[in-house]
Coordinates of C-alpha atoms in Angstrom, one line a residue:
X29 CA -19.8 3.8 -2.7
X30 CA -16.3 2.2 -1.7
X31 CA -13.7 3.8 -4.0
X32 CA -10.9 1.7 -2.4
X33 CA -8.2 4.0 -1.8
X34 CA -5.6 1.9 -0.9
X35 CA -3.1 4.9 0.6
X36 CA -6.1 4.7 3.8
X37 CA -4.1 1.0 4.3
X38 CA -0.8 0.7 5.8
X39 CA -0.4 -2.4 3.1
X40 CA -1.2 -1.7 -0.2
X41 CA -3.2 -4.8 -2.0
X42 CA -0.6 -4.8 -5.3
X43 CA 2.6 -4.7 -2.4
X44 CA 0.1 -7.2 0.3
X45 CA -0.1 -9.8 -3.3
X46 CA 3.3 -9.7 -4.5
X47 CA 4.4 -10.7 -1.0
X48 CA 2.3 -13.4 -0.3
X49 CA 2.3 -14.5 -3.7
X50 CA 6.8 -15.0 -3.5
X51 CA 6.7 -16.0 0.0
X52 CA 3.9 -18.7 -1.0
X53 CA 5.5 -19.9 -4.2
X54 CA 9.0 -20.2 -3.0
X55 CA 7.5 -22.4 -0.2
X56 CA 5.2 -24.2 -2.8
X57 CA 8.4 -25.0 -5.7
X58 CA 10.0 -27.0 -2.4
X59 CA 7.5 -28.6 -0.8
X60 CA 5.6 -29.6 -3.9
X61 CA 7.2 -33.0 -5.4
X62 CA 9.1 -32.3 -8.9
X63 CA 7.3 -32.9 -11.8
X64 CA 3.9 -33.3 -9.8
X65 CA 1.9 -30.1 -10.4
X66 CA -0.1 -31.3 -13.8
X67 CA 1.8 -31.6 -16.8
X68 CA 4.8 -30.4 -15.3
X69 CA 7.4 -33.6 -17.2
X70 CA 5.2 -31.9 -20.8
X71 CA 6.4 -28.0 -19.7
X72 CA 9.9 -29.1 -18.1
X73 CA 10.4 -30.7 -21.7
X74 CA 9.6 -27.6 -23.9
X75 CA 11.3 -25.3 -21.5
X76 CA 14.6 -26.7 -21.7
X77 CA 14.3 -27.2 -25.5
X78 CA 13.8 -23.4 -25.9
X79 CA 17.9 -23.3 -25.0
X80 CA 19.3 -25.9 -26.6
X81 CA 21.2 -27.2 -29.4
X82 CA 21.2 -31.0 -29.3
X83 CA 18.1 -31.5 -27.1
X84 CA 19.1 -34.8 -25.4
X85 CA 17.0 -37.5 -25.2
X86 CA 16.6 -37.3 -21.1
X87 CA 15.2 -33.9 -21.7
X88 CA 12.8 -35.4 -24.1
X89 CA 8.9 -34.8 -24.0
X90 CA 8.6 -38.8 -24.0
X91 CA 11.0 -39.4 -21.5
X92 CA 9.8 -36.3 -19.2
X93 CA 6.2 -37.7 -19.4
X94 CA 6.9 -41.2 -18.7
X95 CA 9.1 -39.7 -15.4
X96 CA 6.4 -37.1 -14.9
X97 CA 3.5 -39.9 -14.8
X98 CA 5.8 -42.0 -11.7
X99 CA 6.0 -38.4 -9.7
X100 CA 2.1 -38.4 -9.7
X101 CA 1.7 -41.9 -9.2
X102 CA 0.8 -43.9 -12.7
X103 CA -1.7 -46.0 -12.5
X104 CA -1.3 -47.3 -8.7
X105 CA -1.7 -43.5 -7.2
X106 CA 1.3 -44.2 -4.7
X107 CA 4.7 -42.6 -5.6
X108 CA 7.0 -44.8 -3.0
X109 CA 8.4 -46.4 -5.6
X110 CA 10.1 -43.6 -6.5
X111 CA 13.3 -41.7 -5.1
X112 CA 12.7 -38.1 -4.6
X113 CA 16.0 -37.6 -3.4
X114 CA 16.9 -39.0 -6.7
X115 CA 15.0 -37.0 -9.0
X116 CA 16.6 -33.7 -7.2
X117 CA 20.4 -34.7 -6.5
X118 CA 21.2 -37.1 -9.2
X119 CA 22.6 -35.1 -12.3
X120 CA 21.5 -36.1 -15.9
X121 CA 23.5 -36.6 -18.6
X122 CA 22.9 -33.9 -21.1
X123 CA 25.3 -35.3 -24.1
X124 CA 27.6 -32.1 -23.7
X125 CA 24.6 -29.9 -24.9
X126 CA 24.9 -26.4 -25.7
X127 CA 23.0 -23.2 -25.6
X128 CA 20.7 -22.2 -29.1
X129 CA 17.7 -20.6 -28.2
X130 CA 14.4 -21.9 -30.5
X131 CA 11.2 -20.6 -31.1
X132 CA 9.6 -24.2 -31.1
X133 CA 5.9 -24.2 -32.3
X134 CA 4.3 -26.5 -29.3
X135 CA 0.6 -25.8 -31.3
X136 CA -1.0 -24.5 -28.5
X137 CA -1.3 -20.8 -29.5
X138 CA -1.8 -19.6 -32.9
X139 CA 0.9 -18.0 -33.7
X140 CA 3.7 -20.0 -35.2
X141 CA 6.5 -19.5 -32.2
X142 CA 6.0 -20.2 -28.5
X143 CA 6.9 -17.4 -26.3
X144 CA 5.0 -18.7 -23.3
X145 CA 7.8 -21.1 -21.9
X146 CA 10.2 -18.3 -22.7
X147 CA 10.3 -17.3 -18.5
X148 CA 10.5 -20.4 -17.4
X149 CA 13.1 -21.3 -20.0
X150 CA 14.8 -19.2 -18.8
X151 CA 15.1 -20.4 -14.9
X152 CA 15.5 -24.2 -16.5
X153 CA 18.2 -22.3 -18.1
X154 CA 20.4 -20.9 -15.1
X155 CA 19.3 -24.2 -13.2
X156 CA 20.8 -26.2 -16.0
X157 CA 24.6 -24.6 -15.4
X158 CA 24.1 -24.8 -11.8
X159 CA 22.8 -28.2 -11.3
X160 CA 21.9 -30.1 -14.0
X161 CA 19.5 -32.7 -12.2
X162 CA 15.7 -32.9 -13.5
X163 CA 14.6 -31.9 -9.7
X164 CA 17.2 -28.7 -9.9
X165 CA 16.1 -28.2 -13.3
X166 CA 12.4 -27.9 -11.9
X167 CA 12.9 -26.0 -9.5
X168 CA 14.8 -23.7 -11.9
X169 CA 11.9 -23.2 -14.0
X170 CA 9.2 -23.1 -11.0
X171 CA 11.3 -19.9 -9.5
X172 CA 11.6 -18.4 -13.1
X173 CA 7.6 -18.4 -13.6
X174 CA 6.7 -17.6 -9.6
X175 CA 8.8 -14.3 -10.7
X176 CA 7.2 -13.3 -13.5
X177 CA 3.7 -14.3 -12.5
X178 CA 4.2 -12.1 -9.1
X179 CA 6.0 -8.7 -11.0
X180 CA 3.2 -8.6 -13.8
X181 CA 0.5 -8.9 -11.3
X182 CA 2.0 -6.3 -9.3
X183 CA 1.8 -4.0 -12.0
X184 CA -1.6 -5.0 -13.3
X185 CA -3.4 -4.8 -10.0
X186 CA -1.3 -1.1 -9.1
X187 CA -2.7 -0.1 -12.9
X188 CA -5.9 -1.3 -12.6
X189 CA -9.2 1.3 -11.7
X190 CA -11.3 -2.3 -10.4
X191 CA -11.6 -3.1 -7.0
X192 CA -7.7 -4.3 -5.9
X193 CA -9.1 -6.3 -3.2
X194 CA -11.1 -8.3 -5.3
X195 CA -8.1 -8.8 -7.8
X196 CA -5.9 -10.6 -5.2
X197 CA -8.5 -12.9 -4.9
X198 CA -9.1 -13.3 -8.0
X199 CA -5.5 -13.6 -9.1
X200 CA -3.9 -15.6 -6.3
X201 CA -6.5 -18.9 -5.4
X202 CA -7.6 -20.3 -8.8
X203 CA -4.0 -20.1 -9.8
X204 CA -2.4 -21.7 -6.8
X205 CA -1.5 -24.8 -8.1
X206 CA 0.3 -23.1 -11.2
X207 CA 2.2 -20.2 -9.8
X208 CA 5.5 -22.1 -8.8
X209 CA 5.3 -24.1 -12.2
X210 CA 7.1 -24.0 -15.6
X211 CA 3.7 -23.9 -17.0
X212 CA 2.6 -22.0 -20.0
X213 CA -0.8 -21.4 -18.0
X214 CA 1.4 -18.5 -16.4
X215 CA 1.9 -16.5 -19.8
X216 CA -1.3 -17.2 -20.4
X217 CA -3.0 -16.0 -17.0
X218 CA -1.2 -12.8 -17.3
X219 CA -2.3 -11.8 -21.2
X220 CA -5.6 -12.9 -20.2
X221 CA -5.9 -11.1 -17.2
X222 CA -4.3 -7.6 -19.1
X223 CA -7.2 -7.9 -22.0
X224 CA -10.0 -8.9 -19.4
X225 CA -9.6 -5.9 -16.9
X226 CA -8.9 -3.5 -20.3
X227 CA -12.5 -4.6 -21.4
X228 CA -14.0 -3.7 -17.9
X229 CA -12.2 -0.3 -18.8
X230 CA -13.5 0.2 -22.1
X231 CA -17.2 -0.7 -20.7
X232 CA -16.8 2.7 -19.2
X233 CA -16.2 4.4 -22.2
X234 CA -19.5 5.5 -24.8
X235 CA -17.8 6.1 -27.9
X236 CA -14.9 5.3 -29.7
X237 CA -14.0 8.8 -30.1
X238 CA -13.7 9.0 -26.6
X239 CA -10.8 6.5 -26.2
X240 CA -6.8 8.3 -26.1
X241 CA -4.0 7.2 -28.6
X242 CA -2.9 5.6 -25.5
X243 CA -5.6 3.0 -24.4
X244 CA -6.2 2.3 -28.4
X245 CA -2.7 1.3 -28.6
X246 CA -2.8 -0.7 -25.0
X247 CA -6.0 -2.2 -26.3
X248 CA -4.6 -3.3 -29.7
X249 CA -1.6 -4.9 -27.7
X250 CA -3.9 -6.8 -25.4
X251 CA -5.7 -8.9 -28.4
X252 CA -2.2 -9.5 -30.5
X253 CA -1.0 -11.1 -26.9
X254 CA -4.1 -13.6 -26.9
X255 CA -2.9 -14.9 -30.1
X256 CA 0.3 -16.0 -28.4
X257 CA -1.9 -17.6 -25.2
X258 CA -3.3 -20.6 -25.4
X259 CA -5.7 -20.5 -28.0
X260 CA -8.5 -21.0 -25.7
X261 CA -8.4 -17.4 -24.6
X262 CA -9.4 -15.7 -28.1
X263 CA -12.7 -16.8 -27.5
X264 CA -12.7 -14.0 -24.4
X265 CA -12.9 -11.4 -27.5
X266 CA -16.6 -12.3 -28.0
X267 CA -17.5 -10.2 -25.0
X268 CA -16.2 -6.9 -27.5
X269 CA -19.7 -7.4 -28.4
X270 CA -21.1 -5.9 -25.0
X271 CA -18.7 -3.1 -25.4
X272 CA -21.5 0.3 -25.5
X273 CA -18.7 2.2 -28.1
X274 CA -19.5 -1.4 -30.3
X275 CA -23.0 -2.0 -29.8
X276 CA -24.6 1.3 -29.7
X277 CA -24.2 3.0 -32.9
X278 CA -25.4 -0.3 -34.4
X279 CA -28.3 0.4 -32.4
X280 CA -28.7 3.6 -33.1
X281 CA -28.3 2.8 -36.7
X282 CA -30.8 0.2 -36.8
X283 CA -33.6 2.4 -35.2
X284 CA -33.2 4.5 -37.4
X285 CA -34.1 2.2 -40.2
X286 CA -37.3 2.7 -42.2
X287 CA -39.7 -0.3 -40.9
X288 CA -39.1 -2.7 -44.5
X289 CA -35.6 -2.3 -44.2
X290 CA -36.2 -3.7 -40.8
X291 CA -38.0 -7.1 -41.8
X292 CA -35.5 -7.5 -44.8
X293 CA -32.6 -7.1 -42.9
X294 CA -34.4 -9.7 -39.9
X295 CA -34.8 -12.1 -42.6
X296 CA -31.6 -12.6 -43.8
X297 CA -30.2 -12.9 -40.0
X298 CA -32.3 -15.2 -39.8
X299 CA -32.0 -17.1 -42.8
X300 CA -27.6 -16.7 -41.6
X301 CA -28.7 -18.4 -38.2
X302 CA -30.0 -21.3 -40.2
X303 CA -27.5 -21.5 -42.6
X304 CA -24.5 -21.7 -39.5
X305 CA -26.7 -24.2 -37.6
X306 CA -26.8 -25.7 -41.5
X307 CA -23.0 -25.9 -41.6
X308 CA -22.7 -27.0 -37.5
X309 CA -25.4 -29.8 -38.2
X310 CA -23.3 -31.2 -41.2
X311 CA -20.0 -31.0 -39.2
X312 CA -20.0 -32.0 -36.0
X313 CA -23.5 -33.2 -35.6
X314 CA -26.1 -30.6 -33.8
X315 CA -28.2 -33.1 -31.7
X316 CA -25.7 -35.8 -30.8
X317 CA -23.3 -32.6 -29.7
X318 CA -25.9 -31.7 -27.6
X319 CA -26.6 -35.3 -26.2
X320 CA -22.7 -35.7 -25.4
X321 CA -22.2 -32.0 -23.9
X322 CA -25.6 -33.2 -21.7
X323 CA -23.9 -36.3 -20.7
X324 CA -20.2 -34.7 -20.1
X325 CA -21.7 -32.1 -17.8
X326 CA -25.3 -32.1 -17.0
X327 CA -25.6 -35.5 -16.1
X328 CA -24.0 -36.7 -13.1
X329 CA -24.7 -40.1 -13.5
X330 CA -23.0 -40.0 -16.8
X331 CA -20.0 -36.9 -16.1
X332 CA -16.3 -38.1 -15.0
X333 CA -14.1 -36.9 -12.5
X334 CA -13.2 -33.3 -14.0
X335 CA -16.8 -32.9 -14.8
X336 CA -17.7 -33.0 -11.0
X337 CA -15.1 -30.9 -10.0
X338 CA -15.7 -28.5 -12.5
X339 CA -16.5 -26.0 -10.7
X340 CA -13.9 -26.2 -8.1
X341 CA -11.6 -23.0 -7.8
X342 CA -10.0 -23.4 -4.8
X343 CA -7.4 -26.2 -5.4
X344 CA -8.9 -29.8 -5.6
X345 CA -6.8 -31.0 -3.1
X346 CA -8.9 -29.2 -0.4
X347 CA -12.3 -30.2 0.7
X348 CA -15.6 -29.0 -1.4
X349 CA -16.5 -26.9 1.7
X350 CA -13.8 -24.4 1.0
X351 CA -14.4 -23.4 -2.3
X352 CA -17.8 -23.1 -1.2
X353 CA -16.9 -20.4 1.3
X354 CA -14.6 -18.5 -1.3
X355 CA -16.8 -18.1 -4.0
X356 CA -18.8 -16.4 -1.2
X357 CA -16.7 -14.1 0.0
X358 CA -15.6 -13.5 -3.7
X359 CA -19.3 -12.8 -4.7
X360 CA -19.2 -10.8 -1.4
X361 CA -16.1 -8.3 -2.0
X362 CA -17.5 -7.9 -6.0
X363 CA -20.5 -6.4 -5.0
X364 CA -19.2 -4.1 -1.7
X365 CA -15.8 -3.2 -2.7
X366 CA -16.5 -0.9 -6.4
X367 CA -19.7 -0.7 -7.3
X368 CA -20.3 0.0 -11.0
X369 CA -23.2 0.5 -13.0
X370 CA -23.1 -1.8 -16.9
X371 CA -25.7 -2.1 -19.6
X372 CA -27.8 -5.2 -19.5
X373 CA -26.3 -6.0 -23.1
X374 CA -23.1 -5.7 -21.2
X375 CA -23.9 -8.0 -18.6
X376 CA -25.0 -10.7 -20.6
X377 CA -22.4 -10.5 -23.2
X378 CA -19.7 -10.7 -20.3
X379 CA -21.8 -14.0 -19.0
X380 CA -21.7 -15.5 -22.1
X381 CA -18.5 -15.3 -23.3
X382 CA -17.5 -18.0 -20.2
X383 CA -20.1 -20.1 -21.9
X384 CA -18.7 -19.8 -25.3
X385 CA -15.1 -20.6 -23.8
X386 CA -16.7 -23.8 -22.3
X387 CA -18.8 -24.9 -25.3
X388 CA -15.5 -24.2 -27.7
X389 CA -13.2 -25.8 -26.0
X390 CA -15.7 -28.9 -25.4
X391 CA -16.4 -28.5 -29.5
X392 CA -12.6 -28.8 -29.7
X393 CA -12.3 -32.2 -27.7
X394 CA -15.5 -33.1 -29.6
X395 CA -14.1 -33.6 -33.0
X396 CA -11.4 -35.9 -32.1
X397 CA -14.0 -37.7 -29.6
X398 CA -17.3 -37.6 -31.0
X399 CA -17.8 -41.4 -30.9
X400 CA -17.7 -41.7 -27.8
X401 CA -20.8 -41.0 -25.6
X402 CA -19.0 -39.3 -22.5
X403 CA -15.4 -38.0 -22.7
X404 CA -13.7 -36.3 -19.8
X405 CA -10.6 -34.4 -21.0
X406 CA -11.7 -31.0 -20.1
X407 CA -10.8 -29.9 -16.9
X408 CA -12.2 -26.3 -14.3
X409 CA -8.8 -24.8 -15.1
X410 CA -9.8 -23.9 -18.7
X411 CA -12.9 -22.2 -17.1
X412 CA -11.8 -20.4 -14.0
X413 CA -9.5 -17.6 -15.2
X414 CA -12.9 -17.0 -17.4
X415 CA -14.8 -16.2 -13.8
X416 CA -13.9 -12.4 -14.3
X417 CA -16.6 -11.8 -17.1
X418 CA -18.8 -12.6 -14.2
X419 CA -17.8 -9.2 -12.3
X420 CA -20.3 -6.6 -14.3
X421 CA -23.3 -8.9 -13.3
X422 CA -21.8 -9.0 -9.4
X423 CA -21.0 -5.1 -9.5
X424 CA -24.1 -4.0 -11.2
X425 CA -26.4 -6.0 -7.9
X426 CA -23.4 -4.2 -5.8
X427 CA -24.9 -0.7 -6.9
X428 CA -28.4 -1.5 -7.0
X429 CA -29.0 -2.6 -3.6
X430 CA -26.4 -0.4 -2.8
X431 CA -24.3 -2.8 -0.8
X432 CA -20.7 -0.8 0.5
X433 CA -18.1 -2.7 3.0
X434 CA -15.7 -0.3 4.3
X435 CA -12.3 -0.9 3.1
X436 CA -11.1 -2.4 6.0
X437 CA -13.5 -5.3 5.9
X438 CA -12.5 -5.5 2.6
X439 CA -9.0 -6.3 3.2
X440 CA -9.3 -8.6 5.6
X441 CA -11.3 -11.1 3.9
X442 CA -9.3 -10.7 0.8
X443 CA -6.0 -11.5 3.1
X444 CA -7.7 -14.0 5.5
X445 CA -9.4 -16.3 2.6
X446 CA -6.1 -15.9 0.7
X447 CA -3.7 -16.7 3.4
X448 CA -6.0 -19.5 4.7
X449 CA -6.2 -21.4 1.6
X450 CA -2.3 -20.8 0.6
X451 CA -1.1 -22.5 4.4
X452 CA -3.8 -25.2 3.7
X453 CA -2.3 -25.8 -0.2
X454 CA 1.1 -26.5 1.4
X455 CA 0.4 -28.2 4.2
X456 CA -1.7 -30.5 2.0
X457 CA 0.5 -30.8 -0.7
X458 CA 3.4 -31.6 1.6
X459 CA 2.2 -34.1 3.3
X460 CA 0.5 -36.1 0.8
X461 CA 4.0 -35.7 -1.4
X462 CA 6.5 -36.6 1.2
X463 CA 4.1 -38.3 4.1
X464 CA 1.3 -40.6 2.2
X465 CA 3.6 -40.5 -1.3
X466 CA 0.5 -39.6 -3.5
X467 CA -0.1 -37.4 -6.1
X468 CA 0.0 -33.8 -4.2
X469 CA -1.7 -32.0 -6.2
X470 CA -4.9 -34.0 -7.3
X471 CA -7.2 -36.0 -5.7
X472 CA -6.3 -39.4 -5.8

């Protein structure tokens, strides 16, 4: 098998991604339109908020928006009636603001503060005494985020005992359109990605009693940051249920169980399972929830544009063909680069926990929607970080057929697929913002 050693390369994977990764976003904040890369008026506004004390109304969620819906277009899809030049140069009145720093509760985590426009906030921040136009301000907050997306990153893939190969890849495309933003996505990509690859650890590991003070502590860390993601990402603690330490002296426990205790204790599962469909039923409704999920994404005479391009994870500015390709070579470098071997319960625990993302969020959307016959608010983003509970299925096919690439091979189609898709990005983006005036980032 392949243990990747990166020292055999002259370029290290963690030093080849923090590289690319700057070189790309600083080249992505400038030639990406402000306020264009999806929701960006909505994160400009609570960025800038975090550091102030009067919060004038320019730097306004309303206003932002309403500003943020001409960069991308409106309703017409063209952008030439706006003055780019403007947005950039021409500085805003800010009402003599000061600097107080508040922990403003957006409602998209669960805990009660928001740290997760705390980087950007900071780059808005420094922007803000520099040049206080919205397009400065922007950029402020795009440079802030690129940073801290590309340091943590560095670390996590240099820490990390997976493939490194395969987490460029994973960690660079599906997050192109978001690394030179003042997103919270960024925060959240980070925590996400620090509790996912611990849980690939701790599939390694038989017992608790196995496990140091030091990865309990890491590991206790990892779930309290998922609370201050977007709240989305707690549901990526079901897969603790594929976890051997977890399930296996429950196993254990069960078998040996004297054969009444057995039928007693199936019954009142059962009888639970009937009861939570019981309680589902009465809330939300279990067949038309069914009919409207079938509708929203099985159906694609019935499924809207986010539904189709669901499953995009190369940005959806680029043709079909290339996210084709990538997943590919993605599957590809999974299964040659490591090798490891996971319990089936492992396996389809890890699987399903992207399907319990998907059908909680989609419940979520439900409730406020369930009216309507087809809805089309949820979007691949919510989905893709999710695509790395998919890597003990791919690594477990890896070891059986015993499939090894050499390291070499390795690292040239995690740089070439990379590379390729990052020049494509910009050029895109660039000419569809500044040449056609579209929306650069989407597909209108």
């Amino acid at each position: 098998m392949n243990t990747t050693d990166n020292k055999k390369l002259k370029l290290p994977a963690e030093k080849f991604f923090i590289i690319v990764v700057l070189i790309f976003g600083v080249f992505s904040t400038f030639l990406t339109t402000p306020l264009s890369t999806g929701d960006e008026g909505y994160h400009l506004s609570y960025a800038y908020n975090q550091f102030s004390s009067t919060h004038p109304e320019v730097m306004s969620k309303p206003h932002l928006r309403m500003m943020e819906g001409e960069a991308i277009g409106g309703a017409t899809g063209s952008t030439a009636g706006i003055s780019i030049k403007d947005t950039i140069l021409k500085k805003v009145d800010l009402e003599n603001d000061g600097v107080r720093f508040n922990l403003i509760n957006n409602g998209n985590s669960f805990a009660p503060v928001n740290l997760m426009h705390l980087p950007a906030s900071l780059g808005v921040l420094i922007a803000r005494f520099i040049y206080p136009s919205i397009g400065v301000m922007d950029y402020g907050g795009r440079l802030a985020n690129l940073l801290f997306f590309a340091l943590c990153f560095y670390f996590i893939i240099k820490k990390s005992k997976q493939g490194k190969w395969l987490l460029v890849m994973l960690f660079t495309v599906p997050y192109l359109m978001k690394v030179a933003s003042p997103s919270y996505d960024i925060f959240s990509f980070i925590v996400f990605a620090m509790f996912a690859l611990n849980f690939l650890e701790l599939t390694q590991v038989k017992s608790f009693k196995e496990l140091s003070r030091k990865q309990k502590l890491y590991s206790l860390v990892t779930i309290l940051l998922l609370f201050l993601a977007k709240k989305n990402y707690v549901f990526s603690m079901f897969a603790f249920i594929g976890l051997p330490m977890f399930y296996r002296p429950l196993v254990t426990y069960v078998q040996k169980m004297k054969k009444g205790i057995k039928i007693a204790l199936s019954l009142v599962l059962t009888l639970l399972i009937i009861a939570a469909l019981a309680v589902f039923n009465e809330q939300l409704g279990l067949v038309n929830f069914t009919k409207v999920f079938f509708h929203n994404y099985l159906n694609f005479a019935t499924m809207g544009p986010n539904a189709r391009r669901m499953w995009m994870i190369t940005p959806m500015n680029l043709p079909d063909f290339f996210n084709i390709i990538w997943v590919l070579l993605l599957c590809w470098v999974a299964m040659g680069e490591l090798p490891q071997v996971y319990s089936k319960w492992t396996v389809w625990s890890s699987g399903m926990t992207y399907l319990i993302n998907w059908v909680g969020i989609f419940a979520a959307i439900y409730v406020g929607n369930r009216a309507l016959p087809v809805f089309d608010e949820l979007s691949g983003r919510y989905l893709q970080p999710f695509i790395i509970f998919f890597l003990p299925a791919l690594q477990n096919l890896g070891a059986k057929h015993n499939i090894q690439l050499s390291e070499k091979t390795i690292a040239t189609i995690a740089k070439v697929s990379t590379i390729t898709i990052m020049v494509l990005y910009l050029l895109i983006v660039f000419y569809r913002g500044f040449v056609l005036r579209i929306k650069p980032t989407g597909v209108v």
